[in-house]
Coordinates of C-alpha atoms in Angstrom, one line a residue:
X1 CA -3.9 -3.8 -13.8
X2 CA -1.0 -2.3 -15.8
X3 CA 0.3 -4.6 -18.5
X4 CA 3.9 -3.6 -18.2
X5 CA 5.8 -2.7 -15.1
X6 CA 9.3 -1.5 -14.4
X7 CA 11.1 -3.1 -11.5
X8 CA 14.6 -2.7 -10.0
X9 CA 17.2 -5.4 -9.4
X10 CA 16.6 -7.7 -6.4
X11 CA 19.4 -9.4 -4.5
X12 CA 18.3 -12.9 -3.5
X13 CA 19.6 -16.2 -2.0
X14 CA 18.3 -19.4 -3.5
X15 CA 18.0 -23.1 -3.8
X16 CA 18.1 -24.6 -7.3
X17 CA 15.5 -27.2 -8.4
X18 CA 17.0 -30.4 -9.9
X19 CA 14.0 -30.8 -12.2
X20 CA 13.1 -27.3 -13.4
X21 CA 9.7 -25.8 -12.6
X22 CA 8.3 -29.2 -11.8
X23 CA 10.5 -29.3 -8.7
X24 CA 9.5 -25.9 -7.5
X25 CA 7.7 -27.1 -4.4
X26 CA 10.6 -29.3 -3.2
X27 CA 13.0 -26.4 -3.8
X28 CA 11.0 -24.0 -1.8
X29 CA 10.7 -26.5 1.1
X30 CA 14.5 -26.9 1.1
X31 CA 14.9 -23.1 1.0
X32 CA 12.5 -22.5 3.9
X33 CA 14.2 -25.1 6.0
X34 CA 17.4 -23.1 5.9
X35 CA 15.9 -19.7 6.8
X36 CA 16.1 -18.5 10.5
X37 CA 12.6 -17.1 10.2
X38 CA 9.8 -16.4 7.8
X39 CA 8.6 -13.0 9.0
X40 CA 9.1 -10.2 6.5
X41 CA 10.2 -12.5 3.7
X42 CA 9.5 -12.0 0.0
X43 CA 9.7 -15.2 -2.1
X44 CA 10.4 -15.5 -5.8
X45 CA 10.5 -18.3 -8.4
X46 CA 13.0 -17.5 -11.1
X47 CA 13.3 -19.5 -14.4
X48 CA 15.8 -18.8 -17.1
X49 CA 14.7 -21.5 -19.5
X50 CA 17.1 -24.0 -18.0
X51 CA 17.3 -23.8 -14.3
X52 CA 14.5 -23.0 -11.8
X53 CA 15.5 -21.2 -8.6
X54 CA 13.4 -20.9 -5.4
X55 CA 14.5 -17.5 -4.1
X56 CA 14.1 -15.2 -1.1
X57 CA 15.2 -11.6 -0.9
X58 CA 18.3 -11.0 1.2
X59 CA 17.6 -9.0 4.3
X60 CA 20.1 -6.5 5.7
X61 CA 22.9 -8.2 7.6
X62 CA 22.2 -11.7 6.2
X63 CA 25.0 -13.9 4.9
X64 CA 23.6 -16.4 2.4
X65 CA 26.8 -18.5 2.6
X66 CA 26.4 -18.9 6.4
X67 CA 22.9 -20.3 5.7
X68 CA 24.2 -22.7 3.1
X69 CA 22.5 -20.7 0.2
X70 CA 23.7 -19.3 -3.1
X71 CA 23.4 -15.6 -3.9
X72 CA 22.5 -13.9 -7.1
X73 CA 20.7 -10.8 -8.4
X74 CA 17.3 -11.0 -10.2
X75 CA 17.6 -8.4 -13.0
X76 CA 15.2 -5.5 -13.1
X77 CA 13.8 -3.8 -16.2
X78 CA 10.5 -3.9 -18.1
X79 CA 8.2 -6.9 -17.5
X80 CA 4.8 -7.9 -18.7
X81 CA 2.6 -8.5 -15.6
X82 CA -0.2 -10.9 -14.8
X83 CA -1.9 -11.9 -11.5
X84 CA -3.2 -15.3 -10.4
X85 CA -5.5 -15.3 -7.4
X86 CA -5.9 -18.7 -5.7
X87 CA -2.7 -19.9 -7.4
X88 CA -2.3 -23.0 -5.2
X89 CA -5.3 -24.5 -7.1
X90 CA -4.1 -23.2 -10.5
X91 CA -0.5 -24.4 -10.8
X92 CA -0.9 -25.6 -14.4
X93 CA -2.0 -22.0 -15.4
X94 CA 1.3 -20.5 -14.4
X95 CA 3.1 -21.8 -17.5
X96 CA 0.1 -21.1 -19.7
X97 CA 0.0 -17.5 -18.4
X98 CA 3.7 -17.0 -19.2
X99 CA 3.1 -18.3 -22.7
X100 CA 0.3 -15.8 -23.2
X101 CA 2.4 -12.9 -21.9
X102 CA 5.3 -13.8 -24.2
X103 CA 2.9 -14.2 -27.2
X104 CA 1.5 -10.7 -26.6
X105 CA 4.5 -8.7 -25.5
X106 CA 7.5 -10.6 -26.8
X107 CA 10.4 -12.1 -24.8
X108 CA 13.7 -10.8 -23.7
X109 CA 15.7 -14.1 -23.4
X110 CA 18.6 -12.5 -21.6
X111 CA 16.4 -12.2 -18.4
X112 CA 14.3 -14.8 -16.6
X113 CA 10.6 -15.1 -15.9
X114 CA 9.7 -14.3 -12.3
X115 CA 7.0 -15.5 -9.9
X116 CA 6.4 -13.1 -7.1
X117 CA 4.7 -14.8 -4.2
X118 CA 2.7 -11.9 -2.6
X119 CA 0.7 -14.2 -0.3
X120 CA -0.7 -17.7 0.0
X121 CA -3.4 -16.6 -2.4
X122 CA -1.9 -14.1 -4.8
X123 CA 0.9 -14.7 -7.3
X124 CA 2.3 -12.1 -9.6
X125 CA 3.9 -13.3 -12.8
X126 CA 6.5 -11.2 -14.6
X127 CA 7.7 -12.0 -18.1
X128 CA 10.7 -9.9 -19.4
X129 CA 9.8 -7.9 -22.5
X130 CA 12.2 -6.5 -25.1
X131 CA 13.4 -2.9 -24.4
X132 CA 11.2 -1.3 -27.1
X133 CA 8.1 -2.9 -25.6
X134 CA 9.0 -1.7 -22.1
X135 CA 9.5 1.9 -23.3
X136 CA 6.3 1.9 -25.3
X137 CA 4.2 0.8 -22.4
X138 CA 5.9 3.1 -19.8
X139 CA 2.6 3.8 -18.0
X140 CA 3.1 1.7 -14.9
X141 CA 5.8 4.0 -13.5
X142 CA 5.1 6.9 -11.1
X143 CA 5.3 9.2 -14.0
X144 CA 3.0 7.0 -16.0
X145 CA 0.4 7.1 -13.3
X146 CA 0.8 10.9 -13.2
X147 CA 0.1 11.2 -16.9
X148 CA -3.4 9.9 -16.5
X149 CA -4.3 12.1 -13.6
X150 CA -6.2 15.4 -13.7
X151 CA -5.6 18.4 -11.5
X152 CA -7.7 20.7 -9.3
X153 CA -6.6 23.9 -7.8
X154 CA -7.5 24.0 -4.1
X155 CA -6.3 26.9 -1.8
X156 CA -3.8 27.9 -4.5
X157 CA -2.3 24.4 -4.7
X158 CA -2.7 22.0 -7.5
X159 CA -3.9 18.5 -6.4
X160 CA -3.6 15.6 -8.8
X161 CA -6.5 13.2 -8.8
X162 CA -7.9 10.2 -10.5
X163 CA -11.5 9.0 -10.7
X164 CA -12.8 5.6 -11.8
X165 CA -16.3 4.2 -12.1
X166 CA -19.8 5.6 -11.4
X167 CA -22.2 5.6 -8.5
X168 CA -22.0 6.9 -5.0
X169 CA -18.6 8.7 -4.5
X170 CA -15.9 7.1 -2.4
X171 CA -12.9 9.3 -1.8
X172 CA -9.6 7.7 -0.8
X173 CA -7.1 9.7 1.4
X174 CA -3.6 8.2 1.3
X175 CA -1.2 8.2 4.3
X176 CA 2.3 9.4 4.7
X177 CA 5.1 8.8 2.1
X178 CA 3.3 6.8 -0.6
X179 CA 1.2 9.2 -2.7
X180 CA -0.3 6.5 -4.9
X181 CA -0.9 3.9 -2.1
X182 CA -4.6 3.6 -3.2
X183 CA -3.8 3.0 -6.8
X184 CA -4.4 -0.8 -6.6
X185 CA -7.9 -0.2 -5.4
X186 CA -8.6 1.8 -8.5
X187 CA -8.1 -1.5 -10.4
X188 CA -10.4 -3.6 -8.4
X189 CA -13.8 -4.2 -10.0
X190 CA -15.5 -4.8 -6.7
X191 CA -15.2 -1.0 -6.1
X192 CA -15.0 0.7 -9.5
X193 CA -17.9 -1.3 -11.0
X194 CA -20.3 0.0 -8.4
X195 CA -19.0 3.3 -7.2
X196 CA -17.3 6.5 -8.3
X197 CA -13.9 6.0 -6.7
X198 CA -11.7 9.1 -6.2
X199 CA -8.0 9.0 -5.3
X200 CA -5.8 12.1 -5.0
X201 CA -2.3 13.1 -4.1
X202 CA -2.3 15.3 -1.0
X203 CA -0.4 18.6 -1.0
X204 CA 3.3 18.1 -1.1
X205 CA 3.2 14.7 -2.7
X206 CA 4.0 13.7 -6.3
X207 CA 4.0 16.8 -8.5
X208 CA 2.4 19.0 -5.9
X209 CA 4.6 21.8 -4.6
X210 CA 6.3 21.1 -1.3
X211 CA 4.6 23.1 1.6
X212 CA 6.7 25.9 3.0
X213 CA 5.8 25.1 6.5
X214 CA 3.6 22.8 8.7
X215 CA 0.2 21.7 7.3
X216 CA -2.5 21.2 9.9
X217 CA -5.0 18.4 9.9
X218 CA -7.7 21.0 9.4
X219 CA -6.0 22.3 6.3
X220 CA -5.7 18.7 5.0
X221 CA -9.4 18.1 5.6
X222 CA -10.2 21.4 3.8
X223 CA -8.1 20.2 0.8
X224 CA -10.3 17.1 0.5
X225 CA -13.4 19.1 0.9
X226 CA -12.2 21.5 -1.8
X227 CA -11.5 18.6 -4.2
X228 CA -15.0 17.2 -3.6
X229 CA -16.4 20.6 -4.3
X230 CA -14.4 20.8 -7.5
X231 CA -15.9 17.5 -8.6
X232 CA -19.4 18.6 -7.7
X233 CA -19.6 16.0 -4.8
X234 CA -21.8 17.1 -2.0
X235 CA -21.6 14.0 0.1
X236 CA -19.2 11.0 0.0
X237 CA -18.0 7.9 1.7
X238 CA -14.5 8.6 3.0
X239 CA -11.7 6.1 3.3
X240 CA -8.5 7.0 5.0
X241 CA -5.3 5.0 5.5
X242 CA -2.8 5.8 8.3
X243 CA -2.2 9.6 8.3
X244 CA -5.1 9.7 5.8
X245 CA -7.3 8.1 8.5
X246 CA -6.5 11.0 10.8
X247 CA -7.5 13.4 8.0
X248 CA -10.7 11.4 7.4
X249 CA -11.6 11.8 11.1
X250 CA -10.8 15.5 11.0
X251 CA -13.1 15.9 8.0
X252 CA -15.9 13.9 9.7
X253 CA -15.8 16.2 12.7
X254 CA -15.5 19.5 10.8
X255 CA -17.9 18.7 8.0
X256 CA -20.1 15.9 9.1
X257 CA -22.8 16.8 6.5
X258 CA -20.3 15.8 3.8
X259 CA -19.1 12.5 5.2
X260 CA -21.7 9.7 4.7
X261 CA -19.6 6.9 6.1
X262 CA -16.0 6.4 7.2
X263 CA -13.5 3.6 6.7
X264 CA -10.4 3.9 8.9
X265 CA -7.5 1.8 7.8
X266 CA -5.1 1.7 10.7
X267 CA -5.4 5.4 11.3
X268 CA -2.4 7.4 12.8
X269 CA -3.8 8.0 16.2
X270 CA -2.0 8.2 19.6
X271 CA -4.4 6.4 21.8
X272 CA -4.1 4.3 25.0
X273 CA -1.0 2.8 26.5
X274 CA 0.8 2.7 23.2
X275 CA 0.1 6.3 22.3
X276 CA 3.2 7.7 24.1
X277 CA 5.5 5.2 22.4
X278 CA 4.1 6.1 19.0
X279 CA 4.5 9.8 19.8
X280 CA 8.1 9.3 20.8
X281 CA 8.8 7.2 17.7
X282 CA 7.5 10.0 15.5
X283 CA 9.6 12.5 17.2
X284 CA 12.7 10.3 16.7
X285 CA 11.8 9.9 13.1
X286 CA 11.6 13.6 12.5
X287 CA 15.0 14.2 14.3
X288 CA 16.7 11.4 12.3
X289 CA 15.3 12.8 9.1
X290 CA 16.9 16.1 9.9
X291 CA 20.2 14.5 10.9
X292 CA 20.6 11.6 8.4
X293 CA 18.5 12.6 5.4
X294 CA 15.4 10.8 4.0
X295 CA 16.6 7.4 2.7
X296 CA 17.4 5.5 5.9
X297 CA 14.4 6.9 7.8
X298 CA 11.9 6.2 5.0
X299 CA 13.3 2.6 4.6
X300 CA 13.0 1.9 8.4
X301 CA 9.6 3.6 8.8
X302 CA 8.1 1.4 6.1
X303 CA 9.9 -1.8 7.1
X304 CA 8.7 -1.7 10.7
X305 CA 5.1 -1.0 9.6
X306 CA 5.0 -3.5 6.8
X307 CA 7.1 -6.3 8.2
X308 CA 9.1 -6.7 4.9
X309 CA 11.6 -4.9 2.7
X310 CA 9.7 -1.9 1.4
X311 CA 11.4 -1.5 -1.9
X312 CA 11.1 -5.1 -2.8
X313 CA 7.4 -5.1 -1.7
X314 CA 6.5 -1.9 -3.5
X315 CA 8.2 -2.2 -6.9
X316 CA 6.2 -5.1 -8.4
X317 CA 3.0 -3.5 -7.2
X318 CA 3.6 0.3 -7.5
X319 CA 6.8 0.9 -9.6
X320 CA 8.8 4.0 -8.7
X321 CA 6.8 4.6 -5.5
X322 CA 9.7 4.0 -3.1
X323 CA 12.0 6.5 -4.8
X324 CA 9.0 8.9 -4.9
X325 CA 8.5 8.4 -1.2
X326 CA 12.1 9.5 -0.6
X327 CA 11.6 12.6 -2.7
X328 CA 8.4 13.4 -0.7
X329 CA 9.9 12.8 2.7
X330 CA 10.2 16.5 3.5
X331 CA 6.4 16.7 3.4
X332 CA 6.0 13.7 5.7
X333 CA 8.6 14.7 8.3
X334 CA 8.5 18.5 8.2
X335 CA 5.0 19.5 7.0
X336 CA 2.9 16.7 8.5
X337 CA 4.8 15.2 11.5
X338 CA 4.8 18.2 13.8
X339 CA 1.0 19.0 13.3
X340 CA 0.1 15.3 14.0
X341 CA 2.1 15.5 17.3
X342 CA -0.1 18.5 18.4
X343 CA -3.4 17.2 17.1
X344 CA -6.1 16.2 19.5
X345 CA -8.3 13.2 18.7
X346 CA -9.1 11.1 21.7
X347 CA -12.1 9.5 23.4
X348 CA -14.2 12.7 23.8
X349 CA -13.8 13.6 20.1
X350 CA -14.3 10.1 18.8
X351 CA -17.5 9.6 20.7
X352 CA -19.0 12.5 18.7
X353 CA -18.3 10.8 15.3
X354 CA -21.8 9.5 14.4
X355 CA -21.1 8.2 10.9
X356 CA -21.2 4.5 10.2
X357 CA -17.5 3.5 10.5
X358 CA -15.5 0.5 9.3
X359 CA -12.3 0.0 11.3
X360 CA -9.7 -2.1 9.5
X361 CA -6.8 -4.0 11.0
X362 CA -4.2 -5.9 9.0
X363 CA -3.9 -9.5 10.2
X364 CA -0.1 -9.3 10.2
X365 CA 0.0 -5.9 11.9
X366 CA -0.8 -7.7 15.2
X367 CA 2.7 -9.1 15.2
X368 CA 4.4 -5.7 14.4
X369 CA 3.3 -3.3 17.1
X370 CA 0.7 -3.4 20.0
X371 CA -0.4 0.1 18.8
X372 CA -2.3 -1.3 15.8
X373 CA -4.4 -3.7 17.9
X374 CA -5.0 -1.2 20.8
X375 CA -6.1 1.5 18.4
X376 CA -8.4 -1.0 16.6
X377 CA -10.0 -2.0 19.9
X378 CA -10.4 1.5 21.3
X379 CA -12.0 2.8 18.1
X380 CA -14.5 0.0 18.2
X381 CA -15.2 0.9 21.8
X382 CA -15.5 4.6 21.4
X383 CA -17.0 5.2 18.0
X384 CA -20.8 4.9 18.4
X385 CA -21.5 3.2 15.0
X386 CA -18.3 1.2 14.3
X387 CA -17.7 -2.3 13.1
X388 CA -14.4 -4.1 12.7
X389 CA -12.7 -6.0 9.8
X390 CA -9.4 -7.9 9.9
X391 CA -7.8 -7.9 6.5
X392 CA -6.1 -11.3 5.9
X393 CA -2.5 -11.6 4.7
X394 CA -1.7 -7.9 5.2
X395 CA 0.2 -5.6 7.6
X396 CA 0.1 -1.8 7.5
X397 CA 0.4 -1.9 3.7
X398 CA -3.2 -3.1 3.6
X399 CA -4.5 -2.1 0.2
X400 CA -1.0 -2.7 -1.3
X401 CA -0.7 -6.1 0.2
X402 CA -4.2 -7.5 -0.3
X403 CA -6.2 -5.0 -2.5
X404 CA -8.8 -7.5 -3.7
X405 CA -10.0 -8.5 -0.2
X406 CA -10.0 -4.9 1.0
X407 CA -11.9 -3.7 -2.1
X408 CA -14.6 -6.4 -1.4
X409 CA -14.9 -5.4 2.2
X410 CA -15.1 -1.7 1.4
X411 CA -17.7 -2.3 -1.3
X412 CA -19.8 -4.4 1.1
X413 CA -19.7 -1.8 3.8
X414 CA -20.5 1.2 1.5
X415 CA -23.4 -0.7 -0.1
X416 CA -24.9 -1.3 3.4
X417 CA -24.7 2.4 4.2
X418 CA -26.0 4.3 1.2
X419 CA -26.0 8.0 1.1
X420 CA -29.3 9.7 1.8
X421 CA -31.2 10.7 -1.2
X422 CA -31.6 14.4 -1.9
X423 CA -35.1 15.7 -1.3

């Protein structure tokens, strides 16, 4: 986990505790009682040394005054970061952790400390650091992640990649828009302590040159194959998220000798009764991108798949990634969207995929779209050697929303399906 992160301002509505942090629970109960619904909400605890505020991010179109709530802006900037897992049983450690962060990184008293409630189990603690400390640390931003990555030239295109750990190779193929979506898994010991974990930015993402035209799924699979060859990897476990799941399946069908096992994290497939709606939605997204530009389409695309405000969800976890997604939108909508609409991957093709396959569904995805559940069930029915896993407290963001549980599930699956030893 990065020690220092850079976050943007967050507009919130709040209830103030009458007794400081000690009254946090009562303040959050009063706050929740005034909200019209809990779905898609991001909660914060904000303490400026005097007043504690139970906060929730303002959703588009909401009027805090009409809900009887106050409005304010939680200031962004550089913050020291720590994570508490199982925080409900570790309440006394919250203050102790803030004290340690301040002792190590200093304190900017003009800004508050922030508690980001990512789930019922995971709490992110942010302590404001003086400007000099934030600039010195700078490695948590998108540019900071890039500075640690190496590059490989594949088909005349430079692909940035990162490797962690040692052992059987596990390659992670990200989906649309968010180039570093797998970065949180690179920091989970359940994976990197047991395997060589490889993450890379696909062509057209991050610093890679934008494609001049459509990029087929076959070309995407060949890119992954080329990167593995560059690293001297002859066979690997392949994990694909969303669009990356489609690439993983293409790779498994085109180069089955390379793919030892598959993990499909809500792959972008147009299957069953919901397939036509998904296809139509993708066509509308491409058209809107051409007419309105990237920002509104990227925001909506991520919101409907994650069930929460994407910028506020991403910044504490992956600083700079939302703005990078807007910069990379041409790749998503122009280079990748049209080939996905034409790609064929249905029951006949899936029944030929023989590798052991873990099919992952986000627990909260079930409430967002019937497509996720239908795809999950059809894959379990059609893939000959598939097993399912439901990731708790996550929607389509999966590894960004609950990386620890997903890392543990992937590590268990990979360990149960070792690669064959070379003769």
